[in-house]
Short mmCIF file of C-alpha atoms and ligand atoms in Angstrom, two decimals:
data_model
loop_
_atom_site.label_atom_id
_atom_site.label_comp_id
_atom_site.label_asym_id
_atom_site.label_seq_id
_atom_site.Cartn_x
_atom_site.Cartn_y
_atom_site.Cartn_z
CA UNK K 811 19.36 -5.43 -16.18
CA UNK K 812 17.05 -2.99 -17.89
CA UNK K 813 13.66 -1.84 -16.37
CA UNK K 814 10.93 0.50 -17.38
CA UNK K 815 9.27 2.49 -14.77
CA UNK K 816 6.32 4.69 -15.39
CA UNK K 817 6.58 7.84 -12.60
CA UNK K 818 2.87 8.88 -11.81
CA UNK K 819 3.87 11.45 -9.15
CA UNK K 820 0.54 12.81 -8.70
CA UNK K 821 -0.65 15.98 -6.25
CA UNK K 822 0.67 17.11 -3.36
CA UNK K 823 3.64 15.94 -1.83
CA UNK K 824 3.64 13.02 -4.22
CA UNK K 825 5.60 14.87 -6.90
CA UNK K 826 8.30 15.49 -4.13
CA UNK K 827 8.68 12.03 -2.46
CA UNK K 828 8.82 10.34 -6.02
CA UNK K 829 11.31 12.59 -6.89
CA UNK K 830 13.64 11.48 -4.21
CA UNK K 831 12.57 8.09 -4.66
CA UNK K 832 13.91 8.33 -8.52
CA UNK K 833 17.24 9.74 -7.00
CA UNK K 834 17.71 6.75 -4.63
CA UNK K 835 16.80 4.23 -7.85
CA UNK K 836 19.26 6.27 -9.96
CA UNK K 837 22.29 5.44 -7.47
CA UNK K 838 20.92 1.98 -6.82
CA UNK K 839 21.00 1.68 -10.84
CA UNK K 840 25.01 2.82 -11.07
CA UNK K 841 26.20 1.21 -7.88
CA UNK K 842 24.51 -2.31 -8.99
CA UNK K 843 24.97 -2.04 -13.06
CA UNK K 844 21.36 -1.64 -14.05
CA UNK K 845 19.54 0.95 -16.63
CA UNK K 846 16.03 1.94 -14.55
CA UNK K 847 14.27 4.02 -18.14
CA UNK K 848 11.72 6.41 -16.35
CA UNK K 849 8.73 8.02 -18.02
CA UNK K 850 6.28 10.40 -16.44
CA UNK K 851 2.76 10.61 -16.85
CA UNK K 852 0.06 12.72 -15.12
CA UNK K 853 -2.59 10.98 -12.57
CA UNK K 854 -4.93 12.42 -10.24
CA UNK K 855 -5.92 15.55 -9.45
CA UNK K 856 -3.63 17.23 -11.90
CA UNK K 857 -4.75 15.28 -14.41
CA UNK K 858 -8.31 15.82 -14.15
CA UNK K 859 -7.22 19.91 -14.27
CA UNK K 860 -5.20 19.19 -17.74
CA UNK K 861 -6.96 16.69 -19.04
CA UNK K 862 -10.56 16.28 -17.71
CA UNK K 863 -10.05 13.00 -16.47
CA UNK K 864 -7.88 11.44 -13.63
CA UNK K 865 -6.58 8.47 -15.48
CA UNK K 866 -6.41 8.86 -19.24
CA UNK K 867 -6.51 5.71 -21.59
CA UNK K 868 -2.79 6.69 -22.69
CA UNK K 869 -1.76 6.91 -19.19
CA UNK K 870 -3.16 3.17 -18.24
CA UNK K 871 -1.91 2.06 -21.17
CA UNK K 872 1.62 3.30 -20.32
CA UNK K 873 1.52 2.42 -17.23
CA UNK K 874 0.54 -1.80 -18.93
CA UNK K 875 3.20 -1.35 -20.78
CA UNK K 876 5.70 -0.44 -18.19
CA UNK K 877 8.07 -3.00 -15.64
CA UNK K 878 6.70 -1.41 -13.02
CA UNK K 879 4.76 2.06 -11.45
CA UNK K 880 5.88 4.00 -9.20
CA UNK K 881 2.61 6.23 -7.68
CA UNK K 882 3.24 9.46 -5.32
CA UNK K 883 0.09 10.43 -4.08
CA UNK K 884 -3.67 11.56 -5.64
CA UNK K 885 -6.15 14.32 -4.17
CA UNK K 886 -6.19 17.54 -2.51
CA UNK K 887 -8.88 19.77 -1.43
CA UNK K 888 -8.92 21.43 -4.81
CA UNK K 889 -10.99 18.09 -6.44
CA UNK K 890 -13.23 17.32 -3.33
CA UNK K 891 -16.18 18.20 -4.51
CA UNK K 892 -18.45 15.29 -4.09
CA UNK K 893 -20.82 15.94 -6.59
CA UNK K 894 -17.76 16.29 -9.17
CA UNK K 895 -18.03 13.75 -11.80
CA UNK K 896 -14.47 12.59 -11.56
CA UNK K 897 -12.38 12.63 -8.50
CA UNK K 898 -8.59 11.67 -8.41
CA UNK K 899 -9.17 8.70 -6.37
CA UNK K 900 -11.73 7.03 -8.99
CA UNK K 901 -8.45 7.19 -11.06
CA UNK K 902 -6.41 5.47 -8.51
CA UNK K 903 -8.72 2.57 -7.79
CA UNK K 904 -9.10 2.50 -11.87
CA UNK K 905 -5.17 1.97 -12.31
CA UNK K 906 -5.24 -0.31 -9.65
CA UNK K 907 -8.28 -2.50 -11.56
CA UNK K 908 -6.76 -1.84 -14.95
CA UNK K 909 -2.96 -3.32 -14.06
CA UNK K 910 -4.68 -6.47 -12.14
CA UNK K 911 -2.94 -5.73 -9.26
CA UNK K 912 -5.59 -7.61 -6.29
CA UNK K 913 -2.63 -7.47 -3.33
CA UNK K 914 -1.81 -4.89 -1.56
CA UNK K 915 1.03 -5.90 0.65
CA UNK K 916 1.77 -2.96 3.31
CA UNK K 917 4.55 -3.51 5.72
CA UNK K 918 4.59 -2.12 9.52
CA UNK K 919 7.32 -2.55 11.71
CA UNK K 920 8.32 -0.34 14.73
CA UNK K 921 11.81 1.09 14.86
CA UNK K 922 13.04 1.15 18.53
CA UNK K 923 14.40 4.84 17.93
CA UNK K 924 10.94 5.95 16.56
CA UNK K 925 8.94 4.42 19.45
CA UNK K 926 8.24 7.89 20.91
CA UNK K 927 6.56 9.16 18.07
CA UNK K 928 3.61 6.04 18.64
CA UNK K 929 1.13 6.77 21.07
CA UNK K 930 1.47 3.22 21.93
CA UNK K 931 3.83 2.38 24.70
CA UNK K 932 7.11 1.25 24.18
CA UNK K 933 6.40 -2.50 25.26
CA UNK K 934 3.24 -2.95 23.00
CA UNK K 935 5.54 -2.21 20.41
CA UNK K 936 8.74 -4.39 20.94
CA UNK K 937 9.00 -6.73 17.90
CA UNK K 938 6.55 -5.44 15.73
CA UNK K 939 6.91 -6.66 12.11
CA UNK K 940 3.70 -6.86 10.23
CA UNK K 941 2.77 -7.60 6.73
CA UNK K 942 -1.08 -6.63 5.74
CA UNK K 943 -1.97 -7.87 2.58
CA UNK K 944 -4.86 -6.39 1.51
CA UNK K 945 -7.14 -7.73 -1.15
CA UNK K 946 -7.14 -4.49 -3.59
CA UNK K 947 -9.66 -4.84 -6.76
CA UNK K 948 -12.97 -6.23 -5.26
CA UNK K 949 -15.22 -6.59 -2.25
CA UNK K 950 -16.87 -3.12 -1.32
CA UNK K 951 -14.96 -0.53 -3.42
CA UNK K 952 -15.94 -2.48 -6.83
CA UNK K 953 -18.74 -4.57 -6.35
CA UNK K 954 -22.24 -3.94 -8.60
CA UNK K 955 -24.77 -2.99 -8.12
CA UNK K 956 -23.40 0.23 -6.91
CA UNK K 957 -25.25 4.06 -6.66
CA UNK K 958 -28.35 6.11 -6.27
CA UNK K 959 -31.50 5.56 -6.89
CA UNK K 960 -35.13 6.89 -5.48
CA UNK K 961 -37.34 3.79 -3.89
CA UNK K 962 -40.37 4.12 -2.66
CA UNK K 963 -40.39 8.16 -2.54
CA UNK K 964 -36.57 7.88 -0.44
CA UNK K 965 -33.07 8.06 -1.87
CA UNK K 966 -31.17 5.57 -1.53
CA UNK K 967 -27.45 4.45 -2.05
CA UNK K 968 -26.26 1.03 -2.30
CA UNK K 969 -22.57 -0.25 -2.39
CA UNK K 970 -22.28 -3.87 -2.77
CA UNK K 971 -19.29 -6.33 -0.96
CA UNK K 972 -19.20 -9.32 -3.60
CA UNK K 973 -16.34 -11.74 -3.61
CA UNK K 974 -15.76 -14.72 -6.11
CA UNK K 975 -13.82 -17.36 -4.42
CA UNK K 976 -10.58 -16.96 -7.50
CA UNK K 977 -10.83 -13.84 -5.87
CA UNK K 978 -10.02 -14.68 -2.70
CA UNK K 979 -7.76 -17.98 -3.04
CA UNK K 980 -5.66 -15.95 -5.43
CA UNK K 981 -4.91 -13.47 -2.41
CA UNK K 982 -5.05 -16.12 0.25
CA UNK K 983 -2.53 -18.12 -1.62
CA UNK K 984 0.09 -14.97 -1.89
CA UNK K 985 -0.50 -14.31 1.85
CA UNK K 986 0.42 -17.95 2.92
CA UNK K 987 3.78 -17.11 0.60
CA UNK K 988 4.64 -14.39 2.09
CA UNK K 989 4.38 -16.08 5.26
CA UNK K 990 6.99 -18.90 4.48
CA UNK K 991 9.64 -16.20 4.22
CA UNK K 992 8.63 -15.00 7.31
CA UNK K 993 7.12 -16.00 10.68
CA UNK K 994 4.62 -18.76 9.33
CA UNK K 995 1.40 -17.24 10.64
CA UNK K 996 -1.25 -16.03 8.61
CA UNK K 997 -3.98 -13.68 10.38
CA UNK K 998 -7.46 -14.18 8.42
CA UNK K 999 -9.60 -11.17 9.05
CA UNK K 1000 -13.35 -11.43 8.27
CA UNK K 1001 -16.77 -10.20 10.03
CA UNK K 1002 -17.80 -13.99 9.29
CA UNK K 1003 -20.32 -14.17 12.16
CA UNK K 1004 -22.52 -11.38 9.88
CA UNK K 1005 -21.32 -11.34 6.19
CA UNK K 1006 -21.91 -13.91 4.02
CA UNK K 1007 -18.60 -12.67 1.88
CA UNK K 1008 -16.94 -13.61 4.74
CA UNK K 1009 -17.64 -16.90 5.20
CA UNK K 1010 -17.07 -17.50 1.63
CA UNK K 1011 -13.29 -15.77 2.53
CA UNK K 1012 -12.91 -18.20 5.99
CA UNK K 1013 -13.99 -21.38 3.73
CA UNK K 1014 -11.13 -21.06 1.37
CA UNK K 1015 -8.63 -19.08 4.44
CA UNK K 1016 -9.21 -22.91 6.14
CA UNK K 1017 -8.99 -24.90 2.97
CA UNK K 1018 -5.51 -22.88 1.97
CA UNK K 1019 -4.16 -23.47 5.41
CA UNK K 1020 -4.95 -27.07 5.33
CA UNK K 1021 -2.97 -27.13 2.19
CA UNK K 1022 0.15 -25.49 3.98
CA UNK K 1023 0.31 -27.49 7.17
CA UNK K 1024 3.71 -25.58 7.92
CA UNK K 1025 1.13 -22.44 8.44
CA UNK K 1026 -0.37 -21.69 11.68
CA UNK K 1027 -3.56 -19.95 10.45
CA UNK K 1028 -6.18 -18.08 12.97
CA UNK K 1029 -9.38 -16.48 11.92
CA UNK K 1030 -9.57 -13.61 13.71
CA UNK K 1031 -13.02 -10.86 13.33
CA UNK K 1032 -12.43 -7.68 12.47
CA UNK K 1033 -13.39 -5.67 15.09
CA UNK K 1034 -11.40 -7.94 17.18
CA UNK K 1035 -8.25 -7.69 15.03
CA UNK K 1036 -8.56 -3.66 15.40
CA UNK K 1037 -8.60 -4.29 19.21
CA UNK K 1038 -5.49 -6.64 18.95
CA UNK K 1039 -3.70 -4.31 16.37
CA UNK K 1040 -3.42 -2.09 19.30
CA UNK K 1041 -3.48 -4.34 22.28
CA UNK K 1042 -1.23 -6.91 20.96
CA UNK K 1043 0.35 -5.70 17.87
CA UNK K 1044 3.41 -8.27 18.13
CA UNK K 1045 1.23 -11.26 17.90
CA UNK K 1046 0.60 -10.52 14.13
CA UNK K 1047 2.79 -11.88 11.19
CA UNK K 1048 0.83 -11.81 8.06
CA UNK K 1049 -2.44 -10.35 8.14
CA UNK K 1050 -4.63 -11.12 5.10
CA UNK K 1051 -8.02 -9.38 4.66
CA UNK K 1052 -10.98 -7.70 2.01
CA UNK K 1053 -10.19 -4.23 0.50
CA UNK K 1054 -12.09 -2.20 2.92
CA UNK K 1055 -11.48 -3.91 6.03
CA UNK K 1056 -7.55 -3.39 5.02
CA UNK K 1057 -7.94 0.15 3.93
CA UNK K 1058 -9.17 0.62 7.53
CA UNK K 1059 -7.04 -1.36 9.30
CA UNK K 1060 -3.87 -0.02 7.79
CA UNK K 1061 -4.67 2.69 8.67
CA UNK K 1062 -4.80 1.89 12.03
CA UNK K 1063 -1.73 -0.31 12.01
CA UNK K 1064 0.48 2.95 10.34
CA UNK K 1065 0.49 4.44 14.23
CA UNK K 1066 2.42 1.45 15.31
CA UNK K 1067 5.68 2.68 12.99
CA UNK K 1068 5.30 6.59 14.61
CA UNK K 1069 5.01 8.50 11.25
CA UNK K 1070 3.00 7.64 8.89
CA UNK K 1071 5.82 9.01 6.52
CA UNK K 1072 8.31 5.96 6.79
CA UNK K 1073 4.64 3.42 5.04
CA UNK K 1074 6.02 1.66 1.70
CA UNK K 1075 3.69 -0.68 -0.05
CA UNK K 1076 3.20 -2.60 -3.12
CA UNK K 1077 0.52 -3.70 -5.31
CA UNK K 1078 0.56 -7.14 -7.32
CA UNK K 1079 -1.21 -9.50 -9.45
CA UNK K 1080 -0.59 -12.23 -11.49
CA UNK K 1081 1.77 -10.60 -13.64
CA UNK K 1082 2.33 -7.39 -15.45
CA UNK K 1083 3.57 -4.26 -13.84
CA UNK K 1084 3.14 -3.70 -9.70
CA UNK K 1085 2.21 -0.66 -8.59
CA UNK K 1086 4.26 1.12 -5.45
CA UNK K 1087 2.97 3.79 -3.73
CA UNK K 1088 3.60 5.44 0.29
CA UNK K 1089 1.06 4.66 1.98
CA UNK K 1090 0.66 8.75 3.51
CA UNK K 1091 -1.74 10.36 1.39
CA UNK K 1092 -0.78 14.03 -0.62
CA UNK K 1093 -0.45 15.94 2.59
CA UNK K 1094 -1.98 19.31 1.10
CA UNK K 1095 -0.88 21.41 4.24
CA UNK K 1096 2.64 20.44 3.65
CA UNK K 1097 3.18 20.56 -0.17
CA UNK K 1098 5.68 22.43 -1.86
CA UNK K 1099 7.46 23.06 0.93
CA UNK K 1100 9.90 19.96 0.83
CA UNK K 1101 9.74 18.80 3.77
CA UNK K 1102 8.22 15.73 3.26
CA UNK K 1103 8.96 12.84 4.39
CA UNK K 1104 10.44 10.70 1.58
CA UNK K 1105 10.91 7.59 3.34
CA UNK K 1106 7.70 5.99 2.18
CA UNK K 1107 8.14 6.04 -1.37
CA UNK K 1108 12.18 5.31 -1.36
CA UNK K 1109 10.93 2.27 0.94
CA UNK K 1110 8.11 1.75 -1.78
CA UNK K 1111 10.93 1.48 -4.64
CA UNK K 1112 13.10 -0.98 -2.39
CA UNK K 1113 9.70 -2.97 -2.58
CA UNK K 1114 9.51 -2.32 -6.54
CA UNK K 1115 13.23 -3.54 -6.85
CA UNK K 1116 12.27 -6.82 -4.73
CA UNK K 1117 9.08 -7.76 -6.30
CA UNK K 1118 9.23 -6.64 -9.48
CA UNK K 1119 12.45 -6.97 -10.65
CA UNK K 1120 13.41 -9.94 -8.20
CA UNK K 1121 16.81 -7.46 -7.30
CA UNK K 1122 16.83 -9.04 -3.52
CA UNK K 1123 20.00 -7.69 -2.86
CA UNK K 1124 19.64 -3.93 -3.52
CA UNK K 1125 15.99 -4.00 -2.09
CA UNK K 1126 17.39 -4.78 0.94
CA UNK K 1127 20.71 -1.69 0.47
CA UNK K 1128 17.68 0.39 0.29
CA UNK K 1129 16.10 -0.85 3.56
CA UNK K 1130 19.21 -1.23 5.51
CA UNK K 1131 20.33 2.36 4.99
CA UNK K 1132 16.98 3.42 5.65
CA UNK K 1133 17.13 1.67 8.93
CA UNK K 1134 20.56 2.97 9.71
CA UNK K 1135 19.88 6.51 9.06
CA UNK K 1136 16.79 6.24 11.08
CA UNK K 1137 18.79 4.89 13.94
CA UNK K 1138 21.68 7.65 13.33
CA UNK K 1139 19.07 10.06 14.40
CA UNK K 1140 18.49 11.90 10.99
CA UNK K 1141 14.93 12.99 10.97
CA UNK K 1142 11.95 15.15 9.05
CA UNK K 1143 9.19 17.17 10.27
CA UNK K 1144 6.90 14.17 10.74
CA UNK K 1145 9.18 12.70 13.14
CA UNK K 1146 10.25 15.58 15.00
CA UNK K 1147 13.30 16.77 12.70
CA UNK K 1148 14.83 19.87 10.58
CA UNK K 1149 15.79 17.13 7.51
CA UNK K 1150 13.91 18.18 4.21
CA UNK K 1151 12.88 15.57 1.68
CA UNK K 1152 16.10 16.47 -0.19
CA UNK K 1153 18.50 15.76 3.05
CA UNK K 1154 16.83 13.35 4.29
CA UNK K 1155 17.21 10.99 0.99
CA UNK K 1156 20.96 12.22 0.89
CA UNK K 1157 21.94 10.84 4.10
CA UNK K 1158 20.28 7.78 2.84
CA UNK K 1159 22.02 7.38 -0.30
CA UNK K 1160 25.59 8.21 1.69
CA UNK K 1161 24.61 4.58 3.40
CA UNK K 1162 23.98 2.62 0.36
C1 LIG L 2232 -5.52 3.87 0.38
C2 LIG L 2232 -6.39 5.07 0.18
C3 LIG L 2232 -7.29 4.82 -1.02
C4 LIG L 2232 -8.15 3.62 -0.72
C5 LIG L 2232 -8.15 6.03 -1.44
C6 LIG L 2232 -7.31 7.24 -1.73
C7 LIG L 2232 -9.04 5.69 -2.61
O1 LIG L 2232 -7.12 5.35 1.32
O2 LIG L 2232 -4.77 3.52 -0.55
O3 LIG L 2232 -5.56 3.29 1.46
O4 LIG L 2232 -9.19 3.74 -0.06
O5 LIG L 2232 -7.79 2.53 -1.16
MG1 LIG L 2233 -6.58 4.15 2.98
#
């Protein structure tokens, strides 16, 4: 089969990882009789330096056009200023709008030979398999109004958490898919006893789960789900919850899998191209240096071939030589190794 993938490496590490990522896809592609066409585009920081803005119209528009992107990372200390009047993440969370991609599924599981590197104990971690899927082009990051004003003599800044409910049941209804493949529960996580956003998200979270009896679905608060992310991590399948609440809580669930270096995720809508990114940011104090971890974004194209292309089968190559290397005892910096990016990704195409 024959794919188009638009590369948007970005700043940092990101140019690294992908690079590695592209290496893995290129074996994948003759082992498995496929044609992967890849073209690269600036996004980002670099962008911004080249040309003035971090997503360009031509870049979006490639990026439409494509199967699929394939994202490194955006930002750096170089393009922090806040009063700049672009930033490489507005580009981000404008590809992100302008694809249609509102899921942002982000797998965490625990490797038994990486439990060390978790500051969680060994136990808490037994049987850890997560799937966040994070609602990714509304609530808090997009909703209007949105800025600064002056009232009454005072600045003031407003940000505004708005959901329509196709918003949500769109979301809610890939969340109770992804739990059929998996271990039928679906973790709703709102701040219902406050927001009024959330109660509009519980309403249709209990009107999708009455339409999947075969779903057990809880409704779970989300400072209560941080506590349980941590206390309890293993009693979580699917996890479905507003942009900002799973920005944060990914975050927080990344610990459980000892290196936030080994993150994939993908980003879907209704159709079109996904979006697959690592979930580690650009890593400034590492870049360059190729040491990286590249595990993120090769697990980030397994999730590209799976979702995307529907290629079940060499998804899963991907993630079982991932998991054997891991369990060989081949590791990077991040996880307390002498691999570089470059090794690292050839002991995992030597499994394939
Ligand atoms: C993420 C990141 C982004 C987000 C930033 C870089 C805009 O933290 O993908 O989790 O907040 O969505
Ligand atoms: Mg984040």
């Amino acid at each position: 089969m024959n794919f188009k993938i638009t590369l948007l490496p970005g700043d940092g590490i990101g140019p690294e990882v992908v690079a590695e990522a592209v290496r893995v896809l290129d074996a994948i592609a003759s082992k498995h009789g496929h044609s992967f066409k890849f073209t690269e585009r600036l996004m980002g920081g670099c962008s911004i330096d080249k040309f003035g803005s971090s997503l360009t119209d031509e870049t979006l528009a490639d990026c439409k056009s494509a199967d699929a992107v394939l994202l490194g990372a955006v930002g750096g200390p170089k393009w922090d200023d806040p009063s700049a009047k672009d930033r490489p993440e507005r580009g981000l969370l404008a590809l992100r709008k302008g694809l249609g991609v509102f899921a942002n599924l982000r797998p965490v599981k625990a490797h038994s030979a990486l439990m060390e590197w978790s500051p969680l104990k060994p136990e808490k971690l037994k049987g850890v398999d997560i799937m966040v899927v994070r609602e990714l082009t509304g609530g808090l990051y997009f909703g209007w109004p949105k800025g600064r004003d002056v009232k009454d003599g005072r600045e003031r800044a407003v940000d505004t958490l708005e959901y329509y409910d196709y918003e949500v049941k769109r979301v809610m209804e890939l969340a109770f898919k992804l739990a059929k493949g998996r271990k039928k529960k679906v973790a709703s996580v709102d701040k219902a006893n406050v927001l009024e956003s959330s109660r509009l998200w519980r309403q249709i979270a209990a009107q999708t789960g009455k339409e999947n009896p075969g779903i057990e679905l809880e409704h779970v608060l989300v400072d209560t789900a941080s506590m349980k992310l941590i206390t309890s991590p293993a009693s979580f399948d699917v996890v479905v919850t507003e942009n900002m609440f799973g920005d944060i809580l990914t975050d927080e669930a990344s610990v459980l899998a000892g290196s936030m270096g080994m993150l994939p995720s993908a980003s879907l809508g209704e159709s079109g191209a996904g979006l697959f990114e690592p979930v580690h940011g650009s890593a400034p104090d590492i870049a360059g240096r190729g040491i990286a971890n590249p595990i993120g974004a090769i697990l980030s194209s397994a999730m590209m071939l799976r979702h995307s292309f529907k290629l079940e089968a060499e998804a899963a190559s991907i993630e079982k030589a991932v998991d054997d290397v891991i369990t060989s005892g081949a590791r990077t910096a991040d996880i307390g190794g002498k691999l570089t990016t470059r090794q690292m990704t050839d002991e995992i195409i030597k499994r394939m």
